[in-house]
């Protein structure tokens, strides 16, 4: 009958190696999530900038059609 094998609790080298591997996986997963979140934040910011740019362009076109002097500060 096969007995399940358990890791030797005194095999510190193997335990240290496994801990380093798990730590590296956790760090990689953390940065993957952080990169994903950063991408979403940048996308939202880009959409907001595009909306503001569109609004400014539309306002300039309205002023131009109304014959107003160009406003260089906008």
PDB file of C-alpha atoms in Angstrom:
ATOM      1  CA  UNK A   1       0.000   0.000   0.000  1.00  0.00           C
ATOM      2  CA  UNK A   2       1.368   3.390  -0.974  1.00  0.00           C
ATOM      3  CA  UNK A   3       1.816   5.839   1.844  1.00  0.00           C
ATOM      4  CA  UNK A   4       1.480   9.538   0.976  1.00  0.00           C
ATOM      5  CA  UNK A   5       4.857  11.179   1.142  1.00  0.00           C
ATOM      6  CA  UNK A   6       5.223  14.259   3.276  1.00  0.00           C
ATOM      7  CA  UNK A   7       8.037  16.760   2.913  1.00  0.00           C
ATOM      8  CA  UNK A   8      10.798  16.357   5.420  1.00  0.00           C
ATOM      9  CA  UNK A   9      10.259  19.153   7.996  1.00  0.00           C
ATOM     10  CA  UNK A  10      14.038  19.325   8.499  1.00  0.00           C
ATOM     11  CA  UNK A  11      14.887  19.851   4.823  1.00  0.00           C
ATOM     12  CA  UNK A  12      15.520  23.587   5.171  1.00  0.00           C
ATOM     13  CA  UNK A  13      17.170  24.010   1.769  1.00  0.00           C
ATOM     14  CA  UNK A  14      14.109  22.653  -0.025  1.00  0.00           C
ATOM     15  CA  UNK A  15      11.747  24.686   2.182  1.00  0.00           C
ATOM     16  CA  UNK A  16      13.761  27.847   1.518  1.00  0.00           C
ATOM     17  CA  UNK A  17      13.745  27.175  -2.223  1.00  0.00           C
ATOM     18  CA  UNK A  18       9.981  26.609  -2.180  1.00  0.00           C
ATOM     19  CA  UNK A  19       9.430  29.774  -0.125  1.00  0.00           C
ATOM     20  CA  UNK A  20      11.527  31.805  -2.580  1.00  0.00           C
ATOM     21  CA  UNK A  21       9.575  30.357  -5.491  1.00  0.00           C
ATOM     22  CA  UNK A  22       6.218  31.149  -3.862  1.00  0.00           C
ATOM     23  CA  UNK A  23       7.387  34.645  -2.946  1.00  0.00           C
ATOM     24  CA  UNK A  24       8.469  35.290  -6.545  1.00  0.00           C
ATOM     25  CA  UNK A  25       5.106  34.053  -7.824  1.00  0.00           C
ATOM     26  CA  UNK A  26       3.321  36.389  -5.395  1.00  0.00           C
ATOM     27  CA  UNK A  27       5.440  39.369  -6.477  1.00  0.00           C
ATOM     28  CA  UNK A  28       4.832  38.585 -10.141  1.00  0.00           C
ATOM     29  CA  UNK A  29       1.086  38.291  -9.555  1.00  0.00           C
ATOM     30  CA  UNK A  30       1.065  41.563  -7.596  1.00  0.00           C
ATOM     31  CA  UNK A  31       2.780  43.469 -10.422  1.00  0.00           C
ATOM     32  CA  UNK A  32       0.542  41.865 -13.016  1.00  0.00           C
ATOM     33  CA  UNK A  33      -2.474  43.177 -11.105  1.00  0.00           C
ATOM     34  CA  UNK A  34      -0.854  46.579 -10.589  1.00  0.00           C
ATOM     35  CA  UNK A  35      -0.095  46.870 -14.319  1.00  0.00           C
ATOM     36  CA  UNK A  36      -3.673  45.959 -15.141  1.00  0.00           C
ATOM     37  CA  UNK A  37      -5.028  48.562 -12.713  1.00  0.00           C
ATOM     38  CA  UNK A  38      -2.623  51.213 -14.046  1.00  0.00           C
ATOM     39  CA  UNK A  39      -3.767  50.486 -17.600  1.00  0.00           C
ATOM     40  CA  UNK A  40      -7.409  50.974 -16.581  1.00  0.00           C
ATOM     41  CA  UNK A  41      -6.576  54.255 -14.794  1.00  0.00           C
ATOM     42  CA  UNK A  42      -4.708  55.549 -17.841  1.00  0.00           C
ATOM     43  CA  UNK A  43      -7.567  54.543 -20.115  1.00  0.00           C
ATOM     44  CA  UNK A  44     -10.074  56.449 -17.972  1.00  0.00           C
ATOM     45  CA  UNK A  45      -7.744  59.465 -17.914  1.00  0.00           C
ATOM     46  CA  UNK A  46      -7.286  59.309 -21.679  1.00  0.00           C
ATOM     47  CA  UNK A  47     -11.049  59.204 -22.212  1.00  0.00           C
ATOM     48  CA  UNK A  48     -11.488  62.239 -19.935  1.00  0.00           C
ATOM     49  CA  UNK A  49      -8.737  64.164 -21.793  1.00  0.00           C
ATOM     50  CA  UNK A  50     -10.341  63.298 -25.120  1.00  0.00           C
ATOM     51  CA  UNK A  51     -13.730  64.509 -23.879  1.00  0.00           C
ATOM     52  CA  UNK A  52     -12.226  67.806 -22.649  1.00  0.00           C
ATOM     53  CA  UNK A  53     -10.349  68.248 -25.920  1.00  0.00           C
ATOM     54  CA  UNK A  54     -13.542  67.658 -27.881  1.00  0.00           C
ATOM     55  CA  UNK A  55     -15.407  70.187 -25.744  1.00  0.00           C
ATOM     56  CA  UNK A  56     -12.672  72.800 -26.239  1.00  0.00           C
ATOM     57  CA  UNK A  57     -12.657  72.233 -29.995  1.00  0.00           C
ATOM     58  CA  UNK A  58     -16.432  72.534 -30.181  1.00  0.00           C
ATOM     59  CA  UNK A  59     -16.338  75.760 -28.151  1.00  0.00           C
ATOM     60  CA  UNK A  60     -13.670  77.221 -30.459  1.00  0.00           C
ATOM     61  CA  UNK A  61     -15.736  76.292 -33.510  1.00  0.00           C
ATOM     62  CA  UNK A  62     -18.836  77.945 -32.018  1.00  0.00           C
ATOM     63  CA  UNK A  63     -16.855  81.121 -31.288  1.00  0.00           C
ATOM     64  CA  UNK A  64     -15.379  81.075 -34.783  1.00  0.00           C
ATOM     65  CA  UNK A  65     -18.801  80.690 -36.378  1.00  0.00           C
ATOM     66  CA  UNK A  66     -20.140  83.510 -34.207  1.00  0.00           C
ATOM     67  CA  UNK A  67     -17.337  85.753 -35.461  1.00  0.00           C
ATOM     68  CA  UNK A  68     -15.608  86.123 -32.099  1.00  0.00           C
ATOM     69  CA  UNK A  69     -11.919  86.899 -31.949  1.00  0.00           C
ATOM     70  CA  UNK A  70      -9.767  83.786 -31.460  1.00  0.00           C
ATOM     71  CA  UNK A  71      -8.955  83.020 -27.844  1.00  0.00           C
ATOM     72  CA  UNK A  72      -5.386  81.749 -27.700  1.00  0.00           C
ATOM     73  CA  UNK A  73      -5.592  80.899 -23.999  1.00  0.00           C
ATOM     74  CA  UNK A  74      -7.933  77.944 -24.698  1.00  0.00           C
TER      75      UNK A  74
END
